[in-house]
Amino acid sequence: QTNVRILYLDPMYLQDIILRLAFINKKSRTYLLLLVVFFNLTQLSAQVKEGQIIYLHTVNLHKRLKPEDEKMKEMIPEFKTQKMHLFYTKSESFYKDYEDEEDDLQATNAGGGGMGMRFMRPKSELYRNYKTKRKVESKEFMGEKFRIEDTLTSPQWKLTNESKKVLQYTCQKATMTDSTAQKAVIAWFTTEIACGSGPEGYGSLPGMILDLSINGDENQYTAIEVRPNLPKNEVIKAPTSGKLIADKDFKKMVEAKVKEMGGRGRNRNN
């Protein structure tokens, strides 16, 4: 009875339970294996197959400063925040700015005091199809709209046994290190939502990412609302407008323009 209860609450420990069955007699093992299969199928049938998630994206601006720019902390707020919106079915997702947000990003110091600033943000949309392994991204840059089409890749996630609650969902911890972009990523995903998507370009896990952090609290995405249905007449589809460009060419163009303007080459997603 105890094992069945643990499995129902935390299906992520399925493999561990099955391994433990090897140490009991054959007859009991058969009954317990049938229970494992039954409760696993019950959990799968209870998964949310479509819906929408609202994330709060928080960026720590002070942590992005180089040591020589320490004095700039007095000139800029510590955090900027914005809401993002993800629509999903079992095999597709569409990620964009939250429509009810104001056109500018909100930025404040810790505790909400001090100077506030507003940042103009470029519009972007990201469509992903996990069945066809295809993604289409729409981005604005320097007043022009671009469309980037590419193949979905699966990051090298490392799954752990750690778990926590995000809203009402039980989530499992996964980690990844991107040495090229110098990012340490921690994701908390739930198998209670069938789609393996998440904020920005992160996903390809056994469930939906509800909490994501990049380089500690430098970049944080947290689900603040999960709605188990799509808006009426909402159809998830890939963006079709904008100039078609390869991802590597788009990045080169951005880097060249930022260098020309004396910037550092970081966009809002990094």
CSV table of C-alpha atoms in Angstrom, one decimal:
chain,number,residue,atom,x,y,z
A,1,GLN,CA,0.0,0.0,0.0
A,2,THR,CA,2.8,2.4,0.9
A,3,ASN,CA,4.6,1.9,-2.4
A,4,VAL,CA,1.5,2.4,-4.4
A,5,ARG,CA,0.8,5.7,-2.7
A,6,ILE,CA,4.3,7.0,-3.3
A,7,LEU,CA,4.0,6.0,-7.0
A,8,TYR,CA,0.7,7.8,-7.4
A,9,LEU,CA,2.0,11.0,-5.9
A,10,ASP,CA,5.5,10.9,-7.5
A,11,PRO,CA,5.5,8.9,-10.7
A,12,MET,CA,9.1,10.0,-11.3
A,13,TYR,CA,10.3,7.2,-8.9
A,14,LEU,CA,8.8,4.4,-11.1
A,15,GLN,CA,12.1,3.0,-12.1
A,16,ASP,CA,13.4,2.8,-8.6
A,17,ILE,CA,10.3,0.9,-7.4
A,18,ILE,CA,10.5,-1.6,-10.3
A,19,LEU,CA,14.2,-2.3,-9.4
A,20,ARG,CA,13.2,-3.0,-5.8
A,21,LEU,CA,10.7,-5.6,-7.0
A,22,ALA,CA,13.6,-7.8,-8.0
A,23,PHE,CA,14.2,-8.6,-4.3
A,24,ILE,CA,10.8,-10.0,-3.5
A,25,ASN,CA,9.2,-13.4,-4.4
A,26,LYS,CA,7.9,-14.0,-7.9
A,27,LYS,CA,4.2,-14.1,-7.1
A,28,SER,CA,4.2,-10.8,-5.2
A,29,ARG,CA,6.4,-9.3,-7.9
A,30,THR,CA,3.8,-10.1,-10.5
A,31,TYR,CA,1.0,-8.4,-8.6
A,32,LEU,CA,3.1,-5.3,-7.8
A,33,LEU,CA,4.2,-5.0,-11.4
A,34,LEU,CA,0.5,-5.0,-12.5
A,35,LEU,CA,-0.2,-2.3,-9.9
A,36,VAL,CA,2.7,-0.2,-11.2
A,37,VAL,CA,1.4,-0.5,-14.8
A,38,PHE,CA,-2.1,0.4,-13.7
A,39,PHE,CA,-1.2,3.5,-11.7
A,40,ASN,CA,1.2,4.6,-14.4
A,41,LEU,CA,-1.6,4.4,-17.0
A,42,THR,CA,-3.9,6.2,-14.7
A,43,GLN,CA,-1.4,9.0,-14.3
A,44,LEU,CA,-0.9,9.3,-18.0
A,45,SER,CA,-4.6,9.5,-18.7
A,46,ALA,CA,-4.9,12.3,-16.0
A,47,GLN,CA,-2.2,14.4,-17.8
A,48,VAL,CA,-3.3,17.9,-19.0
A,49,LYS,CA,-3.2,17.6,-22.8
A,50,GLU,CA,-3.7,21.3,-23.7
A,51,GLY,CA,-3.8,24.7,-22.0
A,52,GLN,CA,-1.8,27.9,-21.4
A,53,ILE,CA,0.8,29.1,-18.9
A,54,ILE,CA,1.7,32.6,-17.8
A,55,TYR,CA,5.3,33.0,-16.7
A,56,LEU,CA,7.0,35.9,-14.9
A,57,HIS,CA,10.4,36.6,-16.3
A,58,THR,CA,12.8,38.3,-14.0
A,59,VAL,CA,16.3,39.5,-15.0
A,60,ASN,CA,18.9,40.7,-12.5
A,61,LEU,CA,20.5,43.6,-14.3
A,62,HIS,CA,23.2,44.2,-11.7
A,63,LYS,CA,24.5,40.6,-12.0
A,64,ARG,CA,25.0,41.2,-15.7
A,65,LEU,CA,27.4,44.1,-15.1
A,66,LYS,CA,31.1,43.6,-15.5
A,67,PRO,CA,33.3,44.4,-12.4
A,68,GLU,CA,34.5,47.6,-14.1
A,69,ASP,CA,30.9,48.8,-14.4
A,70,GLU,CA,30.2,48.6,-10.7
A,71,LYS,CA,29.2,52.3,-10.5
A,72,MET,CA,26.4,51.7,-13.0
A,73,LYS,CA,24.5,50.0,-10.2
A,74,GLU,CA,23.6,53.5,-8.9
A,75,MET,CA,22.2,54.4,-12.3
A,76,ILE,CA,20.1,51.4,-13.2
A,77,PRO,CA,17.5,49.4,-11.3
A,78,GLU,CA,18.4,45.9,-10.0
A,79,PHE,CA,15.6,43.9,-11.7
A,80,LYS,CA,13.4,44.1,-14.8
A,81,THR,CA,10.3,41.9,-15.1
A,82,GLN,CA,7.8,41.0,-17.8
A,83,LYS,CA,5.1,38.4,-18.3
A,84,MET,CA,5.3,35.7,-21.1
A,85,HIS,CA,2.5,33.5,-22.4
A,86,LEU,CA,2.8,29.9,-23.5
A,87,PHE,CA,0.0,28.0,-25.4
A,88,TYR,CA,0.3,24.2,-25.8
A,89,THR,CA,-1.2,21.0,-26.9
A,90,LYS,CA,0.4,17.5,-26.4
A,91,SER,CA,2.8,18.0,-29.3
A,92,GLU,CA,3.0,21.7,-30.1
A,93,SER,CA,3.6,25.0,-28.2
A,94,PHE,CA,3.5,28.7,-29.0
A,95,TYR,CA,5.4,31.2,-26.8
A,96,LYS,CA,5.1,35.0,-27.0
A,97,ASP,CA,4.8,38.2,-24.9
A,98,TYR,CA,1.7,38.4,-22.7
A,99,GLU,CA,-0.8,40.6,-24.5
A,100,ASP,CA,-2.0,42.4,-21.4
A,101,GLU,CA,1.5,43.6,-20.6
A,102,GLU,CA,2.4,47.2,-21.3
A,103,ASP,CA,4.6,47.8,-24.3
A,104,ASP,CA,7.6,48.4,-22.1
A,105,LEU,CA,9.4,46.3,-19.5
A,106,GLN,CA,9.1,47.2,-15.8
A,107,ALA,CA,12.3,47.6,-13.9
A,108,THR,CA,12.8,48.3,-10.2
A,109,ASN,CA,15.2,47.9,-7.3
A,110,ALA,CA,14.9,45.1,-4.7
A,111,GLY,CA,12.0,45.8,-2.5
A,112,GLY,CA,10.3,47.9,-5.1
A,113,GLY,CA,12.0,51.1,-3.9
A,114,GLY,CA,14.4,53.5,-5.6
A,115,MET,CA,14.5,54.5,-9.2
A,116,GLY,CA,12.3,52.8,-11.8
A,117,MET,CA,13.0,52.5,-15.6
A,118,ARG,CA,11.2,51.3,-18.7
A,119,PHE,CA,12.8,49.3,-21.4
A,120,MET,CA,11.5,49.0,-25.0
A,121,ARG,CA,11.3,45.3,-25.9
A,122,PRO,CA,11.4,43.7,-29.3
A,123,LYS,CA,8.5,41.4,-30.1
A,124,SER,CA,9.2,37.8,-30.6
A,125,GLU,CA,7.2,34.5,-31.1
A,126,LEU,CA,8.3,30.9,-30.9
A,127,TYR,CA,6.5,27.9,-32.4
A,128,ARG,CA,7.7,24.4,-31.6
A,129,ASN,CA,6.4,21.1,-33.0
A,130,TYR,CA,7.7,18.1,-31.0
A,131,LYS,CA,6.3,15.6,-33.3
A,132,THR,CA,7.9,16.9,-36.5
A,133,LYS,CA,11.0,18.3,-34.6
A,134,ARG,CA,10.5,21.7,-36.2
A,135,LYS,CA,10.6,25.2,-34.8
A,136,VAL,CA,9.8,28.6,-36.3
A,137,GLU,CA,10.7,31.9,-34.5
A,138,SER,CA,9.6,35.4,-35.4
A,139,LYS,CA,11.8,38.3,-34.2
A,140,GLU,CA,12.0,42.0,-34.6
A,141,PHE,CA,15.3,43.7,-35.0
A,142,MET,CA,16.0,47.4,-35.9
A,143,GLY,CA,12.4,47.9,-37.0
A,144,GLU,CA,12.4,44.8,-39.3
A,145,LYS,CA,10.7,41.5,-38.8
A,146,PHE,CA,12.6,38.2,-39.4
A,147,ARG,CA,11.4,34.6,-39.5
A,148,ILE,CA,13.8,31.8,-38.4
A,149,GLU,CA,13.1,28.2,-39.2
A,150,ASP,CA,15.1,25.3,-37.8
A,151,THR,CA,15.1,21.8,-36.5
A,152,LEU,CA,14.4,21.2,-32.8
A,153,THR,CA,17.3,19.8,-30.9
A,154,SER,CA,17.3,18.0,-27.6
A,155,PRO,CA,19.6,19.5,-24.9
A,156,GLN,CA,21.7,17.1,-22.7
A,157,TRP,CA,19.6,17.4,-19.6
A,158,LYS,CA,20.6,15.5,-16.4
A,159,LEU,CA,17.6,14.4,-14.4
A,160,THR,CA,17.8,14.3,-10.6
A,161,ASN,CA,15.6,12.8,-7.8
A,162,GLU,CA,14.9,16.3,-6.3
A,163,SER,CA,11.3,17.4,-6.4
A,164,LYS,CA,9.3,20.5,-5.3
A,165,LYS,CA,5.8,22.0,-5.8
A,166,VAL,CA,5.3,24.8,-8.3
A,167,LEU,CA,1.8,26.1,-7.9
A,168,GLN,CA,-0.2,22.8,-7.4
A,169,TYR,CA,2.1,20.7,-9.6
A,170,THR,CA,4.8,18.3,-8.4
A,171,CYS,CA,8.0,19.0,-10.4
A,172,GLN,CA,11.3,17.2,-10.9
A,173,LYS,CA,14.6,18.9,-11.2
A,174,ALA,CA,16.8,18.8,-14.3
A,175,THR,CA,20.1,20.5,-14.9
A,176,MET,CA,22.1,21.4,-18.0
A,177,THR,CA,25.4,23.3,-18.6
A,178,ASP,CA,25.9,25.2,-21.8
A,179,SER,CA,29.7,25.9,-21.8
A,180,THR,CA,29.6,27.7,-25.2
A,181,ALA,CA,27.1,30.3,-23.9
A,182,GLN,CA,28.4,30.1,-20.3
A,183,LYS,CA,25.0,29.2,-18.9
A,184,ALA,CA,24.2,26.9,-16.0
A,185,VAL,CA,20.5,26.0,-16.3
A,186,ILE,CA,18.1,24.5,-13.7
A,187,ALA,CA,14.6,23.4,-14.8
A,188,TRP,CA,11.7,22.1,-12.8
A,189,PHE,CA,9.3,20.2,-14.9
A,190,THR,CA,6.1,18.4,-14.3
A,191,THR,CA,4.8,15.2,-15.9
A,192,GLU,CA,1.3,16.2,-15.0
A,193,ILE,CA,1.3,18.3,-18.2
A,194,ALA,CA,1.9,16.2,-21.3
A,195,CYS,CA,3.8,18.7,-23.5
A,196,GLY,CA,7.5,18.8,-23.0
A,197,SER,CA,7.9,22.5,-23.6
A,198,GLY,CA,8.8,25.5,-21.5
A,199,PRO,CA,9.8,29.2,-21.5
A,200,GLU,CA,12.0,30.6,-24.3
A,201,GLY,CA,13.7,27.8,-26.2
A,202,TYR,CA,13.9,25.4,-23.3
A,203,GLY,CA,12.1,22.1,-23.3
A,204,SER,CA,12.5,18.5,-24.6
A,205,LEU,CA,12.0,17.1,-21.1
A,206,PRO,CA,9.3,14.4,-20.0
A,207,GLY,CA,6.9,17.2,-19.1
A,208,MET,CA,6.3,21.0,-18.9
A,209,ILE,CA,8.9,23.3,-17.4
A,210,LEU,CA,7.2,25.5,-14.8
A,211,ASP,CA,10.3,27.0,-13.2
A,212,LEU,CA,13.6,27.8,-14.9
A,213,SER,CA,16.8,29.6,-13.8
A,214,ILE,CA,19.9,30.5,-15.7
A,215,ASN,CA,23.1,31.3,-13.9
A,216,GLY,CA,21.4,31.4,-10.5
A,217,ASP,CA,18.9,34.2,-10.3
A,218,GLU,CA,20.4,36.2,-13.2
A,219,ASN,CA,17.5,35.0,-15.4
A,220,GLN,CA,14.4,33.5,-13.8
A,221,TYR,CA,11.2,32.2,-15.4
A,222,THR,CA,8.4,31.2,-12.9
A,223,ALA,CA,4.9,30.0,-13.8
A,224,ILE,CA,2.4,32.2,-12.0
A,225,GLU,CA,-0.7,30.8,-13.6
A,226,VAL,CA,-1.7,27.6,-15.4
A,227,ARG,CA,-5.0,27.3,-17.3
A,228,PRO,CA,-6.0,23.8,-18.4
A,229,ASN,CA,-7.6,25.0,-21.6
A,230,LEU,CA,-6.8,27.1,-24.7
A,231,PRO,CA,-8.6,30.4,-25.3
A,232,LYS,CA,-11.7,30.0,-27.5
A,233,ASN,CA,-10.8,29.9,-31.2
A,234,GLU,CA,-7.1,29.8,-30.4
A,235,VAL,CA,-5.1,27.8,-33.0
A,236,ILE,CA,-1.5,27.0,-32.4
A,237,LYS,CA,0.4,27.6,-35.6
A,238,ALA,CA,3.8,28.7,-36.9
A,239,PRO,CA,4.5,32.4,-37.7
A,240,THR,CA,4.4,33.1,-41.4
A,241,SER,CA,5.4,36.7,-41.7
A,242,GLY,CA,8.8,38.2,-41.7
A,243,LYS,CA,12.0,37.9,-43.8
A,244,LEU,CA,13.2,34.3,-43.8
A,245,ILE,CA,16.8,34.0,-42.5
A,246,ALA,CA,19.0,31.3,-41.1
A,247,ASP,CA,19.6,31.3,-37.3
A,248,LYS,CA,23.4,31.7,-37.7
A,249,ASP,CA,23.0,34.6,-40.1
A,250,PHE,CA,20.5,36.4,-37.8
A,251,LYS,CA,23.0,36.1,-34.9
A,252,LYS,CA,25.8,37.4,-37.0
A,253,MET,CA,23.7,40.4,-38.1
A,254,VAL,CA,22.8,41.2,-34.4
A,255,GLU,CA,26.4,40.8,-33.2
A,256,ALA,CA,27.7,43.1,-36.0
A,257,LYS,CA,25.1,45.8,-35.3
A,258,VAL,CA,25.6,45.7,-31.5
A,259,LYS,CA,29.4,45.9,-32.0
A,260,GLU,CA,28.9,48.9,-34.3
A,261,MET,CA,26.8,50.6,-31.6
A,262,GLY,CA,29.4,49.9,-28.9
A,263,GLY,CA,27.3,47.3,-27.0
A,264,ARG,CA,28.1,43.8,-25.7
A,265,GLY,CA,26.1,41.5,-27.9
A,266,ARG,CA,23.6,40.2,-25.3
A,267,ASN,CA,20.0,40.0,-26.3
A,268,ARG,CA,17.0,39.9,-24.0
A,269,ASN,CA,16.8,36.1,-23.9
A,270,ASN,CA,20.4,35.6,-22.7
